[in-house]
Amino acid sequence: MKKILLIASGGDAPGINDFIYHLWQSFSTKDIEFHYSPYGARSLWKNDIKKIDVKNINYLLDIPTSIIGCGRFPEIVGNEEILAQTIENAKQFEHVVLLGGNGSYELAKTLSRNGVNISFVPLTVDNDVDYTIQTLGFSTALNTVVESINRIYYSVNAHGYVSLVEIMGRNCPDLTELSLKLSHADLAVTNNPLKTPKEFAKEVKKIYDEKGTATILVMEKMKYSIQEYADEISKFGIPTRPNILGHIQRGGRTTVGDKILAYEFAKAIQKSIRKHESIATGKNIKIKLEK
């Protein structure tokens, strides 16, 4: 009986359960046991591993959020003792499937170099994995964000104030920039280029003076917070409301685009497991991980 370990390393993202469904369906459960690490790589380090037991696997297609848990584990970076124990525990399994963003990709490469049979799936709403043009979960997050922005926009128009909407992305501006193009938002500030609250407030004032209202997007985790931008705009006497979408961005109903990606990624990973290959899959791309 081969044992496969699934790890969602980092934040949750829609489409993960579709991926699990298609991977599960591609194997006979008589030959394969699927296990998971409930708090990401941290649980692997602690050897806190659980067996996946889905009696009615079809229901996975209706749930956007991870049934195998998830979690970040920054402590593993630069800590040789933690890394060594994590590697040892990972080698209990025939194959490890690691899902996550750019930090998780680096971890997958490290584990592969240390003899772990592992494959990586780019799963993140941030779209921050450099080798692929689109990560699993990004399409759904974008759809949810655009819908949320437009709802806020109509309310803002009725009340005549400025609304700042904070968008996820960590260090990648894709979600904010595409949301600006696809929604009714008027302006966005990201880290590319970064603008000070004072500089940006002047641009917002011009829009407000013309329209009597404005919907503004602010990328998260920049040098300046959404509140700092709001405070600077308020100095012009403009009524300003910050809105943080937060986990709403992770919980939308999975789009067809993400469902297709989940299917394609699952088929690629299924092949890598059967061939004992360590790969990183992506949209129309497959990269072999260094051994």
PDB file of C-alpha atoms in Angstrom:
ATOM      1  CA  MET A   1       0.000   0.000   0.000  1.00  0.00           C
ATOM      2  CA  LYS A   2       1.526   3.298  -1.127  1.00  0.00           C
ATOM      3  CA  LYS A   3       1.126   6.275   1.174  1.00  0.00           C
ATOM      4  CA  ILE A   4       0.719   9.754  -0.335  1.00  0.00           C
ATOM      5  CA  LEU A   5       0.898  12.875   1.836  1.00  0.00           C
ATOM      6  CA  LEU A   6      -0.964  16.075   0.908  1.00  0.00           C
ATOM      7  CA  ILE A   7       0.155  19.361   2.491  1.00  0.00           C
ATOM      8  CA  ALA A   8      -1.505  22.759   2.034  1.00  0.00           C
ATOM      9  CA  SER A   9       1.357  25.027   3.037  1.00  0.00           C
ATOM     10  CA  GLY A  10       0.345  28.650   3.511  1.00  0.00           C
ATOM     11  CA  GLY A  11      -3.075  30.243   3.196  1.00  0.00           C
ATOM     12  CA  ASP A  12      -6.234  28.551   2.017  1.00  0.00           C
ATOM     13  CA  ALA A  13      -7.330  28.967  -1.611  1.00  0.00           C
ATOM     14  CA  PRO A  14     -10.355  27.852  -3.640  1.00  0.00           C
ATOM     15  CA  GLY A  15      -9.881  24.890  -5.951  1.00  0.00           C
ATOM     16  CA  ILE A  16      -7.872  22.753  -3.548  1.00  0.00           C
ATOM     17  CA  ASN A  17     -10.723  20.305  -2.974  1.00  0.00           C
ATOM     18  CA  ASP A  18     -11.296  19.954  -6.718  1.00  0.00           C
ATOM     19  CA  PHE A  19      -7.620  19.051  -7.012  1.00  0.00           C
ATOM     20  CA  ILE A  20      -7.919  16.470  -4.205  1.00  0.00           C
ATOM     21  CA  TYR A  21     -11.049  15.029  -5.822  1.00  0.00           C
ATOM     22  CA  HIS A  22      -9.416  14.516  -9.218  1.00  0.00           C
ATOM     23  CA  LEU A  23      -6.186  13.153  -7.721  1.00  0.00           C
ATOM     24  CA  TRP A  24      -8.163  10.738  -5.560  1.00  0.00           C
ATOM     25  CA  GLN A  25     -10.248   9.599  -8.549  1.00  0.00           C
ATOM     26  CA  SER A  26      -7.139   8.898 -10.624  1.00  0.00           C
ATOM     27  CA  PHE A  27      -5.960   6.174  -8.223  1.00  0.00           C
ATOM     28  CA  SER A  28      -7.483   3.003  -6.884  1.00  0.00           C
ATOM     29  CA  THR A  29      -7.902   3.442  -3.132  1.00  0.00           C
ATOM     30  CA  LYS A  30      -7.005  -0.250  -2.815  1.00  0.00           C
ATOM     31  CA  ASP A  31      -3.450   0.652  -3.830  1.00  0.00           C
ATOM     32  CA  ILE A  32      -3.084   4.151  -2.367  1.00  0.00           C
ATOM     33  CA  GLU A  33      -3.605   5.667   1.060  1.00  0.00           C
ATOM     34  CA  PHE A  34      -3.970   9.435   1.162  1.00  0.00           C
ATOM     35  CA  HIS A  35      -2.812  11.272   4.270  1.00  0.00           C
ATOM     36  CA  TYR A  36      -2.672  14.952   5.147  1.00  0.00           C
ATOM     37  CA  SER A  37      -0.835  17.353   7.404  1.00  0.00           C
ATOM     38  CA  PRO A  38      -3.565  19.479   9.078  1.00  0.00           C
ATOM     39  CA  TYR A  39      -1.456  22.574   9.833  1.00  0.00           C
ATOM     40  CA  GLY A  40       0.800  22.534   6.810  1.00  0.00           C
ATOM     41  CA  ALA A  41       4.499  21.712   7.103  1.00  0.00           C
ATOM     42  CA  ARG A  42       4.336  22.394  10.853  1.00  0.00           C
ATOM     43  CA  SER A  43       2.261  19.240  11.328  1.00  0.00           C
ATOM     44  CA  LEU A  44       4.722  17.275   9.196  1.00  0.00           C
ATOM     45  CA  TRP A  45       7.564  18.428  11.449  1.00  0.00           C
ATOM     46  CA  LYS A  46       5.575  17.277  14.496  1.00  0.00           C
ATOM     47  CA  ASN A  47       4.573  14.069  12.675  1.00  0.00           C
ATOM     48  CA  ASP A  48       0.934  14.992  13.267  1.00  0.00           C
ATOM     49  CA  ILE A  49      -0.417  13.165  10.230  1.00  0.00           C
ATOM     50  CA  LYS A  50      -4.001  12.068   9.579  1.00  0.00           C
ATOM     51  CA  LYS A  51      -5.555   9.730   7.044  1.00  0.00           C
ATOM     52  CA  ILE A  52      -8.057  11.143   4.572  1.00  0.00           C
ATOM     53  CA  ASP A  53     -11.323   9.260   4.822  1.00  0.00           C
ATOM     54  CA  VAL A  54     -13.912  10.713   2.491  1.00  0.00           C
ATOM     55  CA  LYS A  55     -16.957   8.455   2.312  1.00  0.00           C
ATOM     56  CA  ASN A  56     -18.690  10.569  -0.307  1.00  0.00           C
ATOM     57  CA  ILE A  57     -15.889  12.206  -2.242  1.00  0.00           C
ATOM     58  CA  ASN A  58     -18.261  13.958  -4.660  1.00  0.00           C
ATOM     59  CA  TYR A  59     -19.147  16.544  -2.027  1.00  0.00           C
ATOM     60  CA  LEU A  60     -15.604  17.936  -2.291  1.00  0.00           C
ATOM     61  CA  LEU A  61     -16.560  19.695  -5.520  1.00  0.00           C
ATOM     62  CA  ASP A  62     -19.026  21.913  -3.633  1.00  0.00           C
ATOM     63  CA  ILE A  63     -16.643  23.104  -0.888  1.00  0.00           C
ATOM     64  CA  PRO A  64     -14.165  25.877  -1.780  1.00  0.00           C
ATOM     65  CA  THR A  65     -12.079  25.809   1.409  1.00  0.00           C
ATOM     66  CA  SER A  66      -9.472  23.185   2.270  1.00  0.00           C
ATOM     67  CA  ILE A  67     -10.672  19.925   3.839  1.00  0.00           C
ATOM     68  CA  ILE A  68      -7.056  19.062   4.710  1.00  0.00           C
ATOM     69  CA  GLY A  69      -6.345  22.224   6.704  1.00  0.00           C
ATOM     70  CA  CYS A  70      -3.494  24.604   5.940  1.00  0.00           C
ATOM     71  CA  GLY A  71      -0.870  26.700   7.684  1.00  0.00           C
ATOM     72  CA  ARG A  72       2.333  28.667   7.325  1.00  0.00           C
ATOM     73  CA  PHE A  73       5.561  27.508   8.953  1.00  0.00           C
ATOM     74  CA  PRO A  74       8.141  30.328   8.755  1.00  0.00           C
ATOM     75  CA  GLU A  75      10.226  28.767  11.550  1.00  0.00           C
ATOM     76  CA  ILE A  76      11.551  26.130   9.151  1.00  0.00           C
ATOM     77  CA  VAL A  77      13.526  28.726   7.178  1.00  0.00           C
ATOM     78  CA  GLY A  78      17.162  28.661   8.314  1.00  0.00           C
ATOM     79  CA  ASN A  79      16.529  26.157  11.124  1.00  0.00           C
ATOM     80  CA  GLU A  80      18.538  23.028  10.270  1.00  0.00           C
ATOM     81  CA  GLU A  81      17.167  20.990  13.171  1.00  0.00           C
ATOM     82  CA  ILE A  82      13.536  21.593  12.213  1.00  0.00           C
ATOM     83  CA  LEU A  83      14.304  20.988   8.542  1.00  0.00           C
ATOM     84  CA  ALA A  84      16.099  17.696   9.270  1.00  0.00           C
ATOM     85  CA  GLN A  85      13.159  16.365  11.297  1.00  0.00           C
ATOM     86  CA  THR A  86      10.702  17.475   8.622  1.00  0.00           C
ATOM     87  CA  ILE A  87      12.730  15.672   5.946  1.00  0.00           C
ATOM     88  CA  GLU A  88      12.907  12.499   8.037  1.00  0.00           C
ATOM     89  CA  ASN A  89       9.139  12.494   8.581  1.00  0.00           C
ATOM     90  CA  ALA A  90       8.452  13.187   4.897  1.00  0.00           C
ATOM     91  CA  LYS A  91      10.440  10.123   3.861  1.00  0.00           C
ATOM     92  CA  GLN A  92       7.804   7.883   5.481  1.00  0.00           C
ATOM     93  CA  PHE A  93       5.706   8.511   2.384  1.00  0.00           C
ATOM     94  CA  GLU A  94       5.987   7.253  -1.165  1.00  0.00           C
ATOM     95  CA  HIS A  95       5.289  10.777  -2.383  1.00  0.00           C
ATOM     96  CA  VAL A  96       4.528  14.193  -0.897  1.00  0.00           C
ATOM     97  CA  VAL A  97       2.294  16.707  -2.687  1.00  0.00           C
ATOM     98  CA  LEU A  98       2.893  20.247  -1.450  1.00  0.00           C
ATOM     99  CA  LEU A  99       0.394  22.979  -2.359  1.00  0.00           C
ATOM    100  CA  GLY A 100       1.096  26.673  -1.781  1.00  0.00           C
ATOM    101  CA  GLY A 101       2.663  29.917  -2.971  1.00  0.00           C
ATOM    102  CA  ASN A 102       6.216  31.115  -3.557  1.00  0.00           C
ATOM    103  CA  GLY A 103       7.483  30.238  -0.064  1.00  0.00           C
ATOM    104  CA  SER A 104       6.065  26.734  -0.356  1.00  0.00           C
ATOM    105  CA  TYR A 105       7.735  26.340  -3.746  1.00  0.00           C
ATOM    106  CA  GLU A 106      11.104  27.064  -2.129  1.00  0.00           C
ATOM    107  CA  LEU A 107      10.349  24.461   0.553  1.00  0.00           C
ATOM    108  CA  ALA A 108       9.435  21.882  -2.101  1.00  0.00           C
ATOM    109  CA  LYS A 109      12.767  22.446  -3.851  1.00  0.00           C
ATOM    110  CA  THR A 110      14.629  22.081  -0.539  1.00  0.00           C
ATOM    111  CA  LEU A 111      12.860  18.822   0.331  1.00  0.00           C
ATOM    112  CA  SER A 112      13.504  17.448  -3.155  1.00  0.00           C
ATOM    113  CA  ARG A 113      17.226  18.226  -2.902  1.00  0.00           C
ATOM    114  CA  ASN A 114      17.259  16.278   0.359  1.00  0.00           C
ATOM    115  CA  GLY A 115      15.845  13.078  -1.092  1.00  0.00           C
ATOM    116  CA  VAL A 116      12.095  13.535  -0.594  1.00  0.00           C
ATOM    117  CA  ASN A 117       9.863  12.408  -3.473  1.00  0.00           C
ATOM    118  CA  ILE A 118       7.751  15.522  -3.791  1.00  0.00           C
ATOM    119  CA  SER A 119       5.622  17.436  -6.270  1.00  0.00           C
ATOM    120  CA  PHE A 120       4.505  21.044  -6.004  1.00  0.00           C
ATOM    121  CA  VAL A 121       1.153  22.571  -6.947  1.00  0.00           C
ATOM    122  CA  PRO A 122       0.869  26.393  -7.151  1.00  0.00           C
ATOM    123  CA  LEU A 123      -2.137  27.112  -4.922  1.00  0.00           C
ATOM    124  CA  THR A 124      -2.596  30.695  -3.733  1.00  0.00           C
ATOM    125  CA  VAL A 125      -4.935  33.653  -4.210  1.00  0.00           C
ATOM    126  CA  ASP A 126      -1.821  35.851  -4.458  1.00  0.00           C
ATOM    127  CA  ASN A 127      -0.672  34.516  -7.871  1.00  0.00           C
ATOM    128  CA  ASP A 128       2.917  34.937  -6.684  1.00  0.00           C
ATOM    129  CA  VAL A 129       4.611  31.810  -8.099  1.00  0.00           C
ATOM    130  CA  ASP A 130       7.005  33.116 -10.741  1.00  0.00           C
ATOM    131  CA  TYR A 131       7.240  30.126 -13.078  1.00  0.00           C
ATOM    132  CA  THR A 132       3.497  29.971 -13.885  1.00  0.00           C
ATOM    133  CA  ILE A 133       1.177  32.657 -15.224  1.00  0.00           C
ATOM    134  CA  GLN A 134      -1.716  31.566 -13.018  1.00  0.00           C
ATOM    135  CA  THR A 135      -2.014  29.789  -9.685  1.00  0.00           C
ATOM    136  CA  LEU A 136      -4.908  27.653  -8.540  1.00  0.00           C
ATOM    137  CA  GLY A 137      -7.323  29.837  -6.537  1.00  0.00           C
ATOM    138  CA  PHE A 138      -6.477  33.132  -8.221  1.00  0.00           C
ATOM    139  CA  SER A 139      -9.397  33.115 -10.664  1.00  0.00           C
ATOM    140  CA  THR A 140     -11.934  32.531  -7.887  1.00  0.00           C
ATOM    141  CA  ALA A 141     -10.381  35.164  -5.631  1.00  0.00           C
ATOM    142  CA  LEU A 142     -10.414  37.694  -8.478  1.00  0.00           C
ATOM    143  CA  ASN A 143     -14.067  36.950  -9.177  1.00  0.00           C
ATOM    144  CA  THR A 144     -14.956  37.379  -5.493  1.00  0.00           C
ATOM    145  CA  VAL A 145     -12.948  40.595  -5.132  1.00  0.00           C
ATOM    146  CA  VAL A 146     -14.447  42.227  -8.234  1.00  0.00           C
ATOM    147  CA  GLU A 147     -17.962  41.381  -7.076  1.00  0.00           C
ATOM    148  CA  SER A 148     -17.233  42.766  -3.587  1.00  0.00           C
ATOM    149  CA  ILE A 149     -15.715  45.984  -4.961  1.00  0.00           C
ATOM    150  CA  ASN A 150     -18.734  46.610  -7.170  1.00  0.00           C
ATOM    151  CA  ARG A 151     -21.104  46.139  -4.238  1.00  0.00           C
ATOM    152  CA  ILE A 152     -19.112  48.652  -2.225  1.00  0.00           C
ATOM    153  CA  TYR A 153     -18.997  51.017  -5.221  1.00  0.00           C
ATOM    154  CA  TYR A 154     -22.790  51.270  -5.492  1.00  0.00           C
ATOM    155  CA  SER A 155     -23.137  51.974  -1.772  1.00  0.00           C
ATOM    156  CA  VAL A 156     -20.354  54.581  -1.891  1.00  0.00           C
ATOM    157  CA  ASN A 157     -22.086  56.379  -4.749  1.00  0.00           C
ATOM    158  CA  ALA A 158     -25.264  56.655  -2.712  1.00  0.00           C
ATOM    159  CA  HIS A 159     -23.488  58.053   0.352  1.00  0.00           C
ATOM    160  CA  GLY A 160     -20.970  60.301  -1.408  1.00  0.00           C
ATOM    161  CA  TYR A 161     -17.744  59.364   0.329  1.00  0.00           C
ATOM    162  CA  VAL A 162     -14.407  57.715  -0.429  1.00  0.00           C
ATOM    163  CA  SER A 163     -14.115  53.994   0.197  1.00  0.00           C
ATOM    164  CA  LEU A 164     -10.716  52.326   0.460  1.00  0.00           C
ATOM    165  CA  VAL A 165     -10.775  48.569  -0.157  1.00  0.00           C
ATOM    166  CA  GLU A 166      -7.834  46.443   0.992  1.00  0.00           C
ATOM    167  CA  ILE A 167      -6.935  43.589  -1.369  1.00  0.00           C
ATOM    168  CA  MET A 168      -4.776  40.524  -0.647  1.00  0.00           C
ATOM    169  CA  GLY A 169      -1.620  39.656  -2.583  1.00  0.00           C
ATOM    170  CA  ARG A 170       1.253  39.804  -0.090  1.00  0.00           C
ATOM    171  CA  ASN A 171       4.117  41.023  -2.323  1.00  0.00           C
ATOM    172  CA  CYS A 172       2.357  40.469  -5.659  1.00  0.00           C
ATOM    173  CA  PRO A 173       0.101  43.238  -7.059  1.00  0.00           C
ATOM    174  CA  ASP A 174      -1.752  41.025  -9.583  1.00  0.00           C
ATOM    175  CA  LEU A 175      -5.003  40.723  -7.623  1.00  0.00           C
ATOM    176  CA  THR A 176      -5.202  44.472  -6.982  1.00  0.00           C
ATOM    177  CA  GLU A 177      -4.199  45.527 -10.498  1.00  0.00           C
ATOM    178  CA  LEU A 178      -6.602  43.167 -12.277  1.00  0.00           C
ATOM    179  CA  SER A 179      -9.411  44.063  -9.869  1.00  0.00           C
ATOM    180  CA  LEU A 180      -8.940  47.712 -10.821  1.00  0.00           C
ATOM    181  CA  LYS A 181      -9.290  46.851 -14.519  1.00  0.00           C
ATOM    182  CA  LEU A 182     -12.320  44.603 -14.083  1.00  0.00           C
ATOM    183  CA  SER A 183     -14.351  46.487 -11.460  1.00  0.00           C
ATOM    184  CA  HIS A 184     -15.867  49.963 -10.985  1.00  0.00           C
ATOM    185  CA  ALA A 185     -12.911  51.059  -8.821  1.00  0.00           C
ATOM    186  CA  ASP A 186     -11.383  54.439  -9.685  1.00  0.00           C
ATOM    187  CA  LEU A 187      -7.777  54.060  -8.564  1.00  0.00           C
ATOM    188  CA  ALA A 188      -5.356  51.650  -6.891  1.00  0.00           C
ATOM    189  CA  VAL A 189      -2.129  51.856  -4.931  1.00  0.00           C
ATOM    190  CA  THR A 190       0.291  48.913  -4.937  1.00  0.00           C
ATOM    191  CA  ASN A 191       3.985  48.336  -4.354  1.00  0.00           C
ATOM    192  CA  ASN A 192       4.583  48.879  -8.078  1.00  0.00           C
ATOM    193  CA  PRO A 193       5.132  51.776  -7.742  1.00  0.00           C
ATOM    194  CA  LEU A 194       4.610  52.504  -4.061  1.00  0.00           C
ATOM    195  CA  LYS A 195       3.147  55.943  -3.296  1.00  0.00           C
ATOM    196  CA  THR A 196       3.189  57.703   0.048  1.00  0.00           C
ATOM    197  CA  PRO A 197      -0.152  58.489   1.698  1.00  0.00           C
ATOM    198  CA  LYS A 198       0.404  62.198   1.025  1.00  0.00           C
ATOM    199  CA  GLU A 199       1.091  61.635  -2.696  1.00  0.00           C
ATOM    200  CA  PHE A 200      -1.803  59.260  -3.132  1.00  0.00           C
ATOM    201  CA  ALA A 201      -4.267  61.427  -1.199  1.00  0.00           C
ATOM    202  CA  LYS A 202      -3.805  64.219  -3.751  1.00  0.00           C
ATOM    203  CA  GLU A 203      -4.761  61.857  -6.581  1.00  0.00           C
ATOM    204  CA  VAL A 204      -7.816  60.663  -4.681  1.00  0.00           C
ATOM    205  CA  LYS A 205      -8.878  64.262  -3.995  1.00  0.00           C
ATOM    206  CA  LYS A 206      -8.906  65.023  -7.733  1.00  0.00           C
ATOM    207  CA  ILE A 207     -11.274  62.122  -8.346  1.00  0.00           C
ATOM    208  CA  TYR A 208     -13.472  63.087  -5.406  1.00  0.00           C
ATOM    209  CA  ASP A 209     -13.659  66.716  -6.543  1.00  0.00           C
ATOM    210  CA  GLU A 210     -14.842  65.576  -9.978  1.00  0.00           C
ATOM    211  CA  LYS A 211     -17.267  62.814  -8.950  1.00  0.00           C
ATOM    212  CA  GLY A 212     -18.195  63.512  -5.338  1.00  0.00           C
ATOM    213  CA  THR A 213     -17.242  59.924  -4.525  1.00  0.00           C
ATOM    214  CA  ALA A 214     -14.433  57.431  -5.133  1.00  0.00           C
ATOM    215  CA  THR A 215     -13.705  53.723  -4.731  1.00  0.00           C
ATOM    216  CA  ILE A 216     -10.009  53.109  -4.155  1.00  0.00           C
ATOM    217  CA  LEU A 217      -8.060  49.842  -3.945  1.00  0.00           C
ATOM    218  CA  VAL A 218      -5.148  49.391  -1.540  1.00  0.00           C
ATOM    219  CA  MET A 219      -2.821  46.401  -1.722  1.00  0.00           C
ATOM    220  CA  GLU A 220      -2.187  44.697   1.624  1.00  0.00           C
ATOM    221  CA  LYS A 221       1.108  44.388   3.524  1.00  0.00           C
ATOM    222  CA  MET A 222       2.817  47.432   2.038  1.00  0.00           C
ATOM    223  CA  LYS A 223       4.976  49.955   3.855  1.00  0.00           C
ATOM    224  CA  TYR A 224       1.871  52.055   4.499  1.00  0.00           C
ATOM    225  CA  SER A 225      -1.386  50.633   5.851  1.00  0.00           C
ATOM    226  CA  ILE A 226      -4.887  51.251   4.544  1.00  0.00           C
ATOM    227  CA  GLN A 227      -5.576  53.316   7.667  1.00  0.00           C
ATOM    228  CA  GLU A 228      -2.613  55.592   6.948  1.00  0.00           C
ATOM    229  CA  TYR A 229      -3.940  56.255   3.449  1.00  0.00           C
ATOM    230  CA  ALA A 230      -7.437  56.861   4.846  1.00  0.00           C
ATOM    231  CA  ASP A 231      -6.144  59.288   7.486  1.00  0.00           C
ATOM    232  CA  GLU A 232      -4.262  61.329   4.879  1.00  0.00           C
ATOM    233  CA  ILE A 233      -7.306  61.568   2.594  1.00  0.00           C
ATOM    234  CA  SER A 234      -9.459  62.618   5.558  1.00  0.00           C
ATOM    235  CA  LYS A 235      -7.206  65.647   6.109  1.00  0.00           C
ATOM    236  CA  PHE A 236      -8.834  67.202   3.028  1.00  0.00           C
ATOM    237  CA  GLY A 237     -12.176  67.025   4.829  1.00  0.00           C
ATOM    238  CA  ILE A 238     -13.276  64.094   2.673  1.00  0.00           C
ATOM    239  CA  PRO A 239     -15.403  61.440   4.420  1.00  0.00           C
ATOM    240  CA  THR A 240     -13.359  58.247   4.074  1.00  0.00           C
ATOM    241  CA  ARG A 241     -14.103  54.626   5.016  1.00  0.00           C
ATOM    242  CA  PRO A 242     -11.523  51.792   4.949  1.00  0.00           C
ATOM    243  CA  ASN A 243     -12.862  48.322   4.087  1.00  0.00           C
ATOM    244  CA  ILE A 244     -10.803  45.157   4.602  1.00  0.00           C
ATOM    245  CA  LEU A 245     -12.168  42.233   2.578  1.00  0.00           C
ATOM    246  CA  GLY A 246      -9.983  39.724   4.443  1.00  0.00           C
ATOM    247  CA  HIS A 247     -10.966  36.067   4.240  1.00  0.00           C
ATOM    248  CA  ILE A 248     -13.941  36.813   1.984  1.00  0.00           C
ATOM    249  CA  GLN A 249     -11.352  36.626  -0.792  1.00  0.00           C
ATOM    250  CA  ARG A 250     -10.561  32.991   0.011  1.00  0.00           C
ATOM    251  CA  GLY A 251     -14.064  31.571   0.311  1.00  0.00           C
ATOM    252  CA  GLY A 252     -15.801  32.176  -3.014  1.00  0.00           C
ATOM    253  CA  ARG A 253     -17.453  29.454  -5.061  1.00  0.00           C
ATOM    254  CA  THR A 254     -14.742  27.929  -7.239  1.00  0.00           C
ATOM    255  CA  THR A 255     -14.826  29.280 -10.800  1.00  0.00           C
ATOM    256  CA  VAL A 256     -14.821  27.069 -13.883  1.00  0.00           C
ATOM    257  CA  GLY A 257     -11.339  28.390 -14.671  1.00  0.00           C
ATOM    258  CA  ASP A 258      -9.995  27.137 -11.347  1.00  0.00           C
ATOM    259  CA  LYS A 259     -11.841  23.835 -11.716  1.00  0.00           C
ATOM    260  CA  ILE A 260     -10.104  23.272 -15.048  1.00  0.00           C
ATOM    261  CA  LEU A 261      -6.719  24.112 -13.512  1.00  0.00           C
ATOM    262  CA  ALA A 262      -7.396  21.743 -10.603  1.00  0.00           C
ATOM    263  CA  TYR A 263      -8.167  18.928 -13.042  1.00  0.00           C
ATOM    264  CA  GLU A 264      -5.065  19.602 -15.152  1.00  0.00           C
ATOM    265  CA  PHE A 265      -2.795  19.884 -12.107  1.00  0.00           C
ATOM    266  CA  ALA A 266      -4.177  16.648 -10.627  1.00  0.00           C
ATOM    267  CA  LYS A 267      -3.500  14.744 -13.848  1.00  0.00           C
ATOM    268  CA  ALA A 268       0.077  16.061 -13.975  1.00  0.00           C
ATOM    269  CA  ILE A 269       0.724  15.139 -10.337  1.00  0.00           C
ATOM    270  CA  GLN A 270      -0.825  11.698 -10.813  1.00  0.00           C
ATOM    271  CA  LYS A 271       1.676  11.023 -13.599  1.00  0.00           C
ATOM    272  CA  SER A 272       4.589  12.283 -11.490  1.00  0.00           C
ATOM    273  CA  ILE A 273       3.624   9.959  -8.633  1.00  0.00           C
ATOM    274  CA  ARG A 274       3.403   6.933 -10.920  1.00  0.00           C
ATOM    275  CA  LYS A 275       6.763   7.776 -12.532  1.00  0.00           C
ATOM    276  CA  HIS A 276       8.419   8.609  -9.181  1.00  0.00           C
ATOM    277  CA  GLU A 277       9.245  12.102 -10.472  1.00  0.00           C
ATOM    278  CA  SER A 278       9.560  15.262  -8.410  1.00  0.00           C
ATOM    279  CA  ILE A 279       7.967  18.117 -10.344  1.00  0.00           C
ATOM    280  CA  ALA A 280       6.408  21.545 -10.033  1.00  0.00           C
ATOM    281  CA  THR A 281       3.278  21.822 -12.142  1.00  0.00           C
ATOM    282  CA  GLY A 282       1.681  24.980 -13.497  1.00  0.00           C
ATOM    283  CA  LYS A 283      -0.558  26.351 -16.214  1.00  0.00           C
ATOM    284  CA  ASN A 284       0.798  24.765 -19.414  1.00  0.00           C
ATOM    285  CA  ILE A 285       4.147  24.062 -17.747  1.00  0.00           C
ATOM    286  CA  LYS A 286       5.970  21.336 -15.807  1.00  0.00           C
ATOM    287  CA  ILE A 287       9.348  21.784 -14.113  1.00  0.00           C
ATOM    288  CA  LYS A 288      11.478  18.950 -12.751  1.00  0.00           C
ATOM    289  CA  LEU A 289      12.664  19.599  -9.216  1.00  0.00           C
ATOM    290  CA  GLU A 290      16.373  19.203  -8.557  1.00  0.00           C
ATOM    291  CA  LYS A 291      17.426  16.066  -6.717  1.00  0.00           C
TER     292      LYS A 291
END
